[in-house]
Amino acid sequence: MLMKNMIRFMTIAMMLLVSTGFTACSDDDDDDKVSWPTKGNAVFDEPYLGFGASISKVKGVMSGQRLHKEGSTSGSPYLFYYGTKSVESYSYFFDKSTKKYSFSVVDIPINSSNDPLLQQTTTVLTSNYTFQYYDEEEGDFYFLTKDQKTEVMFTINVDDNDNISLLIFFLPNSSSRSVRQMLPLSGKQPAWSAINKAKELITRH
């Protein structure tokens, strides 16, 4: 299952890294003694959010978690880790030119609108993050961390009858609110049944 998801996800990764819309502003001197996970919940452990860190820094923070693959696509490095709890995988992506940490992706295998994991995930998001808005056209949900330093996009799409449910963590970018424009998801079909169920659950809070 992980290999199948990796092949699927690396297709996503290749297109994600084409984008120059994600920026990083931290540096390696921050949080020298951080070890992952720093924050968790019932569904996932929050990825390390030290944007701007080097590859070696992220590997150091994640040293307690098993690394599945390290590589690059189109010259942009990535680190692909095995999941914890209900997560299939955690991935960290780095800027092609600076090799600094730009964004992370959490792959949560939500199979349908009736999957209990959908309700668990929306409960975690509304309890631990601040809901910002819902993109009616694309079906994406946007949240902020409580310190307002990181934006989180929750997206559920269908690719060859296989749901792709992702949490994408990145620095807020006021000049480009639509993260979807930077992602390869425009060619995928939103999983509207699961999205509508998620909307119901999120707006209920």
JSON list of C-alpha atoms in Angstrom, two decimals:
[
{"chain": "A", "resi": 1, "resn": "MET", "atom": "CA", "xyz": [0.00, 0.00, 0.00]},
{"chain": "A", "resi": 2, "resn": "LEU", "atom": "CA", "xyz": [2.78, 2.43, 0.89]},
{"chain": "A", "resi": 3, "resn": "MET", "atom": "CA", "xyz": [4.58, 1.74, -2.38]},
{"chain": "A", "resi": 4, "resn": "LYS", "atom": "CA", "xyz": [1.37, 2.39, -4.31]},
{"chain": "A", "resi": 5, "resn": "ASN", "atom": "CA", "xyz": [0.88, 5.66, -2.47]},
{"chain": "A", "resi": 6, "resn": "MET", "atom": "CA", "xyz": [4.50, 6.62, -2.98]},
{"chain": "A", "resi": 7, "resn": "ILE", "atom": "CA", "xyz": [4.25, 6.17, -6.74]},
{"chain": "A", "resi": 8, "resn": "ARG", "atom": "CA", "xyz": [1.03, 8.17, -6.73]},
{"chain": "A", "resi": 9, "resn": "PHE", "atom": "CA", "xyz": [2.48, 10.82, -4.46]},
{"chain": "A", "resi": 10, "resn": "MET", "atom": "CA", "xyz": [5.74, 11.23, -6.33]},
{"chain": "A", "resi": 11, "resn": "THR", "atom": "CA", "xyz": [3.68, 12.15, -9.38]},
{"chain": "A", "resi": 12, "resn": "ILE", "atom": "CA", "xyz": [2.16, 14.87, -7.25]},
{"chain": "A", "resi": 13, "resn": "ALA", "atom": "CA", "xyz": [5.56, 15.88, -5.92]},
{"chain": "A", "resi": 14, "resn": "MET", "atom": "CA", "xyz": [7.07, 16.40, -9.35]},
{"chain": "A", "resi": 15, "resn": "MET", "atom": "CA", "xyz": [4.39, 18.94, -10.18]},
{"chain": "A", "resi": 16, "resn": "LEU", "atom": "CA", "xyz": [4.35, 20.55, -6.76]},
{"chain": "A", "resi": 17, "resn": "LEU", "atom": "CA", "xyz": [8.02, 21.39, -7.01]},
{"chain": "A", "resi": 18, "resn": "VAL", "atom": "CA", "xyz": [7.62, 23.20, -10.31]},
{"chain": "A", "resi": 19, "resn": "SER", "atom": "CA", "xyz": [5.94, 25.96, -8.38]},
{"chain": "A", "resi": 20, "resn": "THR", "atom": "CA", "xyz": [7.93, 28.92, -7.07]},
{"chain": "A", "resi": 21, "resn": "GLY", "atom": "CA", "xyz": [5.03, 30.16, -4.97]},
{"chain": "A", "resi": 22, "resn": "PHE", "atom": "CA", "xyz": [6.21, 28.65, -1.70]},
{"chain": "A", "resi": 23, "resn": "THR", "atom": "CA", "xyz": [8.80, 30.68, 0.15]},
{"chain": "A", "resi": 24, "resn": "ALA", "atom": "CA", "xyz": [10.87, 30.11, 3.27]},
{"chain": "A", "resi": 25, "resn": "CYS", "atom": "CA", "xyz": [12.20, 32.66, 5.70]},
{"chain": "A", "resi": 26, "resn": "SER", "atom": "CA", "xyz": [13.50, 30.78, 8.73]},
{"chain": "A", "resi": 27, "resn": "ASP", "atom": "CA", "xyz": [17.10, 29.71, 9.21]},
{"chain": "A", "resi": 28, "resn": "ASP", "atom": "CA", "xyz": [19.02, 26.76, 10.57]},
{"chain": "A", "resi": 29, "resn": "ASP", "atom": "CA", "xyz": [19.87, 28.47, 13.84]},
{"chain": "A", "resi": 30, "resn": "ASP", "atom": "CA", "xyz": [16.26, 28.33, 14.98]},
{"chain": "A", "resi": 31, "resn": "ASP", "atom": "CA", "xyz": [15.04, 25.52, 17.26]},
{"chain": "A", "resi": 32, "resn": "ASP", "atom": "CA", "xyz": [18.40, 23.75, 17.41]},
{"chain": "A", "resi": 33, "resn": "LYS", "atom": "CA", "xyz": [17.16, 21.19, 19.94]},
{"chain": "A", "resi": 34, "resn": "VAL", "atom": "CA", "xyz": [13.78, 20.42, 18.38]},
{"chain": "A", "resi": 35, "resn": "SER", "atom": "CA", "xyz": [12.92, 16.74, 18.02]},
{"chain": "A", "resi": 36, "resn": "TRP", "atom": "CA", "xyz": [9.84, 15.43, 16.21]},
{"chain": "A", "resi": 37, "resn": "PRO", "atom": "CA", "xyz": [6.98, 15.13, 16.93]},
{"chain": "A", "resi": 38, "resn": "THR", "atom": "CA", "xyz": [6.57, 18.45, 18.69]},
{"chain": "A", "resi": 39, "resn": "LYS", "atom": "CA", "xyz": [2.78, 18.40, 18.50]},
{"chain": "A", "resi": 40, "resn": "GLY", "atom": "CA", "xyz": [0.29, 15.64, 17.80]},
{"chain": "A", "resi": 41, "resn": "ASN", "atom": "CA", "xyz": [-3.36, 14.69, 17.87]},
{"chain": "A", "resi": 42, "resn": "ALA", "atom": "CA", "xyz": [-5.50, 11.58, 17.45]},
{"chain": "A", "resi": 43, "resn": "VAL", "atom": "CA", "xyz": [-5.07, 11.45, 13.65]},
{"chain": "A", "resi": 44, "resn": "PHE", "atom": "CA", "xyz": [-1.61, 12.80, 12.79]},
{"chain": "A", "resi": 45, "resn": "ASP", "atom": "CA", "xyz": [1.58, 14.19, 14.23]},
{"chain": "A", "resi": 46, "resn": "GLU", "atom": "CA", "xyz": [2.06, 17.73, 12.99]},
{"chain": "A", "resi": 47, "resn": "PRO", "atom": "CA", "xyz": [5.03, 17.94, 10.63]},
{"chain": "A", "resi": 48, "resn": "TYR", "atom": "CA", "xyz": [8.06, 19.97, 11.60]},
{"chain": "A", "resi": 49, "resn": "LEU", "atom": "CA", "xyz": [7.26, 23.58, 10.67]},
{"chain": "A", "resi": 50, "resn": "GLY", "atom": "CA", "xyz": [10.72, 25.14, 10.68]},
{"chain": "A", "resi": 51, "resn": "PHE", "atom": "CA", "xyz": [10.41, 26.52, 7.17]},
{"chain": "A", "resi": 52, "resn": "GLY", "atom": "CA", "xyz": [13.75, 27.64, 5.75]},
{"chain": "A", "resi": 53, "resn": "ALA", "atom": "CA", "xyz": [15.67, 24.84, 7.46]},
{"chain": "A", "resi": 54, "resn": "SER", "atom": "CA", "xyz": [18.27, 22.84, 5.57]},
{"chain": "A", "resi": 55, "resn": "ILE", "atom": "CA", "xyz": [17.83, 19.21, 4.55]},
{"chain": "A", "resi": 56, "resn": "SER", "atom": "CA", "xyz": [20.23, 18.09, 7.27]},
{"chain": "A", "resi": 57, "resn": "LYS", "atom": "CA", "xyz": [18.29, 20.09, 9.87]},
{"chain": "A", "resi": 58, "resn": "VAL", "atom": "CA", "xyz": [14.99, 18.46, 8.91]},
{"chain": "A", "resi": 59, "resn": "LYS", "atom": "CA", "xyz": [16.61, 15.02, 8.90]},
{"chain": "A", "resi": 60, "resn": "GLY", "atom": "CA", "xyz": [17.98, 15.72, 12.36]},
{"chain": "A", "resi": 61, "resn": "VAL", "atom": "CA", "xyz": [14.58, 16.77, 13.69]},
{"chain": "A", "resi": 62, "resn": "MET", "atom": "CA", "xyz": [13.00, 13.68, 12.09]},
{"chain": "A", "resi": 63, "resn": "SER", "atom": "CA", "xyz": [15.77, 11.30, 13.17]},
{"chain": "A", "resi": 64, "resn": "GLY", "atom": "CA", "xyz": [13.38, 9.29, 15.32]},
{"chain": "A", "resi": 65, "resn": "GLN", "atom": "CA", "xyz": [11.12, 8.51, 12.36]},
{"chain": "A", "resi": 66, "resn": "ARG", "atom": "CA", "xyz": [11.92, 5.99, 9.64]},
{"chain": "A", "resi": 67, "resn": "LEU", "atom": "CA", "xyz": [12.93, 7.61, 6.33]},
{"chain": "A", "resi": 68, "resn": "HIS", "atom": "CA", "xyz": [11.43, 5.78, 3.37]},
{"chain": "A", "resi": 69, "resn": "LYS", "atom": "CA", "xyz": [13.11, 7.70, 0.56]},
{"chain": "A", "resi": 70, "resn": "GLU", "atom": "CA", "xyz": [15.36, 10.69, -0.02]},
{"chain": "A", "resi": 71, "resn": "GLY", "atom": "CA", "xyz": [15.71, 12.07, -3.51]},
{"chain": "A", "resi": 72, "resn": "SER", "atom": "CA", "xyz": [14.97, 14.92, -5.84]},
{"chain": "A", "resi": 73, "resn": "THR", "atom": "CA", "xyz": [12.67, 15.65, -8.72]},
{"chain": "A", "resi": 74, "resn": "SER", "atom": "CA", "xyz": [13.60, 18.25, -11.33]},
{"chain": "A", "resi": 75, "resn": "GLY", "atom": "CA", "xyz": [16.47, 19.24, -9.04]},
{"chain": "A", "resi": 76, "resn": "SER", "atom": "CA", "xyz": [14.24, 19.88, -6.02]},
{"chain": "A", "resi": 77, "resn": "PRO", "atom": "CA", "xyz": [15.03, 17.68, -3.00]},
{"chain": "A", "resi": 78, "resn": "TYR", "atom": "CA", "xyz": [12.46, 15.84, -0.94]},
{"chain": "A", "resi": 79, "resn": "LEU", "atom": "CA", "xyz": [12.33, 13.60, 2.14]},
{"chain": "A", "resi": 80, "resn": "PHE", "atom": "CA", "xyz": [9.61, 10.93, 2.26]},
{"chain": "A", "resi": 81, "resn": "TYR", "atom": "CA", "xyz": [8.88, 9.42, 5.70]},
{"chain": "A", "resi": 82, "resn": "TYR", "atom": "CA", "xyz": [6.68, 6.55, 6.81]},
{"chain": "A", "resi": 83, "resn": "GLY", "atom": "CA", "xyz": [3.45, 7.62, 8.50]},
{"chain": "A", "resi": 84, "resn": "THR", "atom": "CA", "xyz": [2.32, 7.50, 12.10]},
{"chain": "A", "resi": 85, "resn": "LYS", "atom": "CA", "xyz": [-1.14, 7.01, 13.59]},
{"chain": "A", "resi": 86, "resn": "SER", "atom": "CA", "xyz": [-3.64, 7.24, 10.68]},
{"chain": "A", "resi": 87, "resn": "VAL", "atom": "CA", "xyz": [-1.16, 8.82, 8.24]},
{"chain": "A", "resi": 88, "resn": "GLU", "atom": "CA", "xyz": [0.27, 7.05, 5.18]},
{"chain": "A", "resi": 89, "resn": "SER", "atom": "CA", "xyz": [3.28, 9.34, 4.85]},
{"chain": "A", "resi": 90, "resn": "TYR", "atom": "CA", "xyz": [4.91, 12.64, 5.77]},
{"chain": "A", "resi": 91, "resn": "SER", "atom": "CA", "xyz": [6.87, 14.46, 3.06]},
{"chain": "A", "resi": 92, "resn": "TYR", "atom": "CA", "xyz": [9.13, 17.50, 3.19]},
{"chain": "A", "resi": 93, "resn": "PHE", "atom": "CA", "xyz": [9.97, 19.51, 0.08]},
{"chain": "A", "resi": 94, "resn": "PHE", "atom": "CA", "xyz": [12.85, 21.90, -0.47]},
{"chain": "A", "resi": 95, "resn": "ASP", "atom": "CA", "xyz": [13.39, 24.86, -2.76]},
{"chain": "A", "resi": 96, "resn": "LYS", "atom": "CA", "xyz": [15.27, 23.98, -5.95]},
{"chain": "A", "resi": 97, "resn": "SER", "atom": "CA", "xyz": [17.73, 26.86, -5.75]},
{"chain": "A", "resi": 98, "resn": "THR", "atom": "CA", "xyz": [18.26, 27.41, -2.02]},
{"chain": "A", "resi": 99, "resn": "LYS", "atom": "CA", "xyz": [17.66, 23.79, -0.90]},
{"chain": "A", "resi": 100, "resn": "LYS", "atom": "CA", "xyz": [15.69, 25.23, 2.04]},
{"chain": "A", "resi": 101, "resn": "TYR", "atom": "CA", "xyz": [12.55, 23.62, 3.45]},
{"chain": "A", "resi": 102, "resn": "SER", "atom": "CA", "xyz": [9.49, 25.08, 1.68]},
{"chain": "A", "resi": 103, "resn": "PHE", "atom": "CA", "xyz": [6.42, 23.02, 2.56]},
{"chain": "A", "resi": 104, "resn": "SER", "atom": "CA", "xyz": [5.26, 19.67, 3.90]},
{"chain": "A", "resi": 105, "resn": "VAL", "atom": "CA", "xyz": [2.49, 17.27, 3.00]},
{"chain": "A", "resi": 106, "resn": "VAL", "atom": "CA", "xyz": [0.60, 14.81, 5.22]},
{"chain": "A", "resi": 107, "resn": "ASP", "atom": "CA", "xyz": [-1.15, 12.00, 3.31]},
{"chain": "A", "resi": 108, "resn": "ILE", "atom": "CA", "xyz": [-4.29, 10.81, 5.13]},
{"chain": "A", "resi": 109, "resn": "PRO", "atom": "CA", "xyz": [-6.07, 7.85, 3.48]},
{"chain": "A", "resi": 110, "resn": "ILE", "atom": "CA", "xyz": [-9.70, 8.99, 3.60]},
{"chain": "A", "resi": 111, "resn": "ASN", "atom": "CA", "xyz": [-11.46, 6.53, 1.30]},
{"chain": "A", "resi": 112, "resn": "SER", "atom": "CA", "xyz": [-15.00, 7.90, 1.13]},
{"chain": "A", "resi": 113, "resn": "SER", "atom": "CA", "xyz": [-17.54, 10.27, 2.67]},
{"chain": "A", "resi": 114, "resn": "ASN", "atom": "CA", "xyz": [-18.48, 7.46, 5.08]},
{"chain": "A", "resi": 115, "resn": "ASP", "atom": "CA", "xyz": [-14.93, 6.82, 6.23]},
{"chain": "A", "resi": 116, "resn": "PRO", "atom": "CA", "xyz": [-14.74, 7.49, 10.02]},
{"chain": "A", "resi": 117, "resn": "LEU", "atom": "CA", "xyz": [-11.31, 9.01, 9.38]},
{"chain": "A", "resi": 118, "resn": "LEU", "atom": "CA", "xyz": [-12.99, 11.93, 7.61]},
{"chain": "A", "resi": 119, "resn": "GLN", "atom": "CA", "xyz": [-14.90, 12.90, 10.73]},
{"chain": "A", "resi": 120, "resn": "GLN", "atom": "CA", "xyz": [-11.82, 12.36, 12.89]},
{"chain": "A", "resi": 121, "resn": "THR", "atom": "CA", "xyz": [-9.73, 14.57, 10.62]},
{"chain": "A", "resi": 122, "resn": "THR", "atom": "CA", "xyz": [-12.25, 17.43, 10.49]},
{"chain": "A", "resi": 123, "resn": "THR", "atom": "CA", "xyz": [-12.63, 17.27, 14.27]},
{"chain": "A", "resi": 124, "resn": "VAL", "atom": "CA", "xyz": [-8.87, 17.56, 14.72]},
{"chain": "A", "resi": 125, "resn": "LEU", "atom": "CA", "xyz": [-8.66, 20.47, 12.26]},
{"chain": "A", "resi": 126, "resn": "THR", "atom": "CA", "xyz": [-11.47, 22.50, 13.84]},
{"chain": "A", "resi": 127, "resn": "SER", "atom": "CA", "xyz": [-10.20, 21.79, 17.36]},
{"chain": "A", "resi": 128, "resn": "ASN", "atom": "CA", "xyz": [-6.53, 22.55, 16.79]},
{"chain": "A", "resi": 129, "resn": "TYR", "atom": "CA", "xyz": [-6.49, 25.09, 13.96]},
{"chain": "A", "resi": 130, "resn": "THR", "atom": "CA", "xyz": [-8.39, 28.25, 13.08]},
{"chain": "A", "resi": 131, "resn": "PHE", "atom": "CA", "xyz": [-10.74, 27.83, 10.12]},
{"chain": "A", "resi": 132, "resn": "GLN", "atom": "CA", "xyz": [-10.14, 30.55, 7.51]},
{"chain": "A", "resi": 133, "resn": "TYR", "atom": "CA", "xyz": [-12.34, 29.84, 4.54]},
{"chain": "A", "resi": 134, "resn": "TYR", "atom": "CA", "xyz": [-13.76, 27.29, 2.15]},
{"chain": "A", "resi": 135, "resn": "ASP", "atom": "CA", "xyz": [-13.08, 27.50, -1.58]},
{"chain": "A", "resi": 136, "resn": "GLU", "atom": "CA", "xyz": [-16.50, 26.80, -3.09]},
{"chain": "A", "resi": 137, "resn": "GLU", "atom": "CA", "xyz": [-15.15, 26.27, -6.60]},
{"chain": "A", "resi": 138, "resn": "GLU", "atom": "CA", "xyz": [-12.34, 23.84, -5.78]},
{"chain": "A", "resi": 139, "resn": "GLY", "atom": "CA", "xyz": [-13.65, 22.33, -2.56]},
{"chain": "A", "resi": 140, "resn": "ASP", "atom": "CA", "xyz": [-10.54, 23.10, -0.50]},
{"chain": "A", "resi": 141, "resn": "PHE", "atom": "CA", "xyz": [-10.51, 24.07, 3.19]},
{"chain": "A", "resi": 142, "resn": "TYR", "atom": "CA", "xyz": [-8.00, 26.55, 4.61]},
{"chain": "A", "resi": 143, "resn": "PHE", "atom": "CA", "xyz": [-6.87, 26.79, 8.23]},
{"chain": "A", "resi": 144, "resn": "LEU", "atom": "CA", "xyz": [-4.23, 28.64, 10.23]},
{"chain": "A", "resi": 145, "resn": "THR", "atom": "CA", "xyz": [-2.17, 27.33, 13.11]},
{"chain": "A", "resi": 146, "resn": "LYS", "atom": "CA", "xyz": [-3.03, 29.02, 16.40]},
{"chain": "A", "resi": 147, "resn": "ASP", "atom": "CA", "xyz": [0.10, 31.18, 16.21]},
{"chain": "A", "resi": 148, "resn": "GLN", "atom": "CA", "xyz": [-0.95, 32.24, 12.68]},
{"chain": "A", "resi": 149, "resn": "LYS", "atom": "CA", "xyz": [2.50, 31.41, 11.31]},
{"chain": "A", "resi": 150, "resn": "THR", "atom": "CA", "xyz": [1.48, 28.45, 9.15]},
{"chain": "A", "resi": 151, "resn": "GLU", "atom": "CA", "xyz": [-1.37, 27.92, 6.72]},
{"chain": "A", "resi": 152, "resn": "VAL", "atom": "CA", "xyz": [-2.90, 24.49, 6.22]},
{"chain": "A", "resi": 153, "resn": "MET", "atom": "CA", "xyz": [-4.87, 23.39, 3.18]},
{"chain": "A", "resi": 154, "resn": "PHE", "atom": "CA", "xyz": [-7.10, 20.31, 3.39]},
{"chain": "A", "resi": 155, "resn": "THR", "atom": "CA", "xyz": [-7.94, 18.89, -0.03]},
{"chain": "A", "resi": 156, "resn": "ILE", "atom": "CA", "xyz": [-9.72, 15.71, -1.14]},
{"chain": "A", "resi": 157, "resn": "ASN", "atom": "CA", "xyz": [-9.47, 14.71, -4.80]},
{"chain": "A", "resi": 158, "resn": "VAL", "atom": "CA", "xyz": [-10.03, 11.63, -6.93]},
{"chain": "A", "resi": 159, "resn": "ASP", "atom": "CA", "xyz": [-7.37, 10.14, -9.20]},
{"chain": "A", "resi": 160, "resn": "ASP", "atom": "CA", "xyz": [-8.20, 6.89, -11.03]},
{"chain": "A", "resi": 161, "resn": "ASN", "atom": "CA", "xyz": [-10.93, 6.14, -8.47]},
{"chain": "A", "resi": 162, "resn": "ASP", "atom": "CA", "xyz": [-8.41, 6.54, -5.66]},
{"chain": "A", "resi": 163, "resn": "ASN", "atom": "CA", "xyz": [-8.99, 9.37, -3.17]},
{"chain": "A", "resi": 164, "resn": "ILE", "atom": "CA", "xyz": [-6.05, 11.69, -2.57]},
{"chain": "A", "resi": 165, "resn": "SER", "atom": "CA", "xyz": [-6.55, 13.38, 0.80]},
{"chain": "A", "resi": 166, "resn": "LEU", "atom": "CA", "xyz": [-3.78, 15.78, 1.76]},
{"chain": "A", "resi": 167, "resn": "LEU", "atom": "CA", "xyz": [-2.92, 18.32, 4.43]},
{"chain": "A", "resi": 168, "resn": "ILE", "atom": "CA", "xyz": [-0.41, 20.81, 3.04]},
{"chain": "A", "resi": 169, "resn": "PHE", "atom": "CA", "xyz": [1.50, 23.01, 5.51]},
{"chain": "A", "resi": 170, "resn": "PHE", "atom": "CA", "xyz": [3.14, 26.19, 4.21]},
{"chain": "A", "resi": 171, "resn": "LEU", "atom": "CA", "xyz": [3.87, 29.80, 5.07]},
{"chain": "A", "resi": 172, "resn": "PRO", "atom": "CA", "xyz": [0.90, 32.14, 4.59]},
{"chain": "A", "resi": 173, "resn": "ASN", "atom": "CA", "xyz": [1.25, 34.05, 1.34]},
{"chain": "A", "resi": 174, "resn": "SER", "atom": "CA", "xyz": [-0.99, 37.09, 1.17]},
{"chain": "A", "resi": 175, "resn": "SER", "atom": "CA", "xyz": [-0.09, 37.71, -2.48]},
{"chain": "A", "resi": 176, "resn": "SER", "atom": "CA", "xyz": [-1.38, 34.28, -3.54]},
{"chain": "A", "resi": 177, "resn": "ARG", "atom": "CA", "xyz": [-4.21, 32.92, -1.47]},
{"chain": "A", "resi": 178, "resn": "SER", "atom": "CA", "xyz": [-5.08, 30.14, -3.88]},
{"chain": "A", "resi": 179, "resn": "VAL", "atom": "CA", "xyz": [-2.60, 27.40, -3.12]},
{"chain": "A", "resi": 180, "resn": "ARG", "atom": "CA", "xyz": [-4.39, 25.17, -5.57]},
{"chain": "A", "resi": 181, "resn": "GLN", "atom": "CA", "xyz": [-2.93, 27.23, -8.41]},
{"chain": "A", "resi": 182, "resn": "MET", "atom": "CA", "xyz": [0.49, 25.97, -7.31]},
{"chain": "A", "resi": 183, "resn": "LEU", "atom": "CA", "xyz": [-0.60, 22.35, -7.10]},
{"chain": "A", "resi": 184, "resn": "PRO", "atom": "CA", "xyz": [-1.18, 19.67, -9.73]},
{"chain": "A", "resi": 185, "resn": "LEU", "atom": "CA", "xyz": [-4.72, 19.14, -8.50]},
{"chain": "A", "resi": 186, "resn": "SER", "atom": "CA", "xyz": [-6.39, 21.16, -11.24]},
{"chain": "A", "resi": 187, "resn": "GLY", "atom": "CA", "xyz": [-6.30, 18.08, -13.45]},
{"chain": "A", "resi": 188, "resn": "LYS", "atom": "CA", "xyz": [-7.91, 15.93, -10.78]},
{"chain": "A", "resi": 189, "resn": "GLN", "atom": "CA", "xyz": [-11.59, 15.73, -9.90]},
{"chain": "A", "resi": 190, "resn": "PRO", "atom": "CA", "xyz": [-12.61, 16.98, -6.46]},
{"chain": "A", "resi": 191, "resn": "ALA", "atom": "CA", "xyz": [-14.18, 14.19, -4.41]},
{"chain": "A", "resi": 192, "resn": "TRP", "atom": "CA", "xyz": [-17.38, 16.15, -3.90]},
{"chain": "A", "resi": 193, "resn": "SER", "atom": "CA", "xyz": [-19.19, 13.57, -1.80]},
{"chain": "A", "resi": 194, "resn": "ALA", "atom": "CA", "xyz": [-16.40, 13.53, 0.79]},
{"chain": "A", "resi": 195, "resn": "ILE", "atom": "CA", "xyz": [-15.89, 17.30, 0.45]},
{"chain": "A", "resi": 196, "resn": "ASN", "atom": "CA", "xyz": [-19.56, 18.04, 1.12]},
{"chain": "A", "resi": 197, "resn": "LYS", "atom": "CA", "xyz": [-19.48, 15.76, 4.15]},
{"chain": "A", "resi": 198, "resn": "ALA", "atom": "CA", "xyz": [-16.35, 17.54, 5.39]},
{"chain": "A", "resi": 199, "resn": "LYS", "atom": "CA", "xyz": [-18.03, 20.90, 4.88]},
{"chain": "A", "resi": 200, "resn": "GLU", "atom": "CA", "xyz": [-21.01, 19.75, 6.93]},
{"chain": "A", "resi": 201, "resn": "LEU", "atom": "CA", "xyz": [-18.74, 18.56, 9.72]},
{"chain": "A", "resi": 202, "resn": "ILE", "atom": "CA", "xyz": [-16.52, 21.66, 9.73]},
{"chain": "A", "resi": 203, "resn": "THR", "atom": "CA", "xyz": [-19.35, 24.20, 9.68]},
{"chain": "A", "resi": 204, "resn": "ARG", "atom": "CA", "xyz": [-21.06, 22.32, 12.49]},
{"chain": "A", "resi": 205, "resn": "HIS", "atom": "CA", "xyz": [-18.33, 23.47, 14.90]}
]
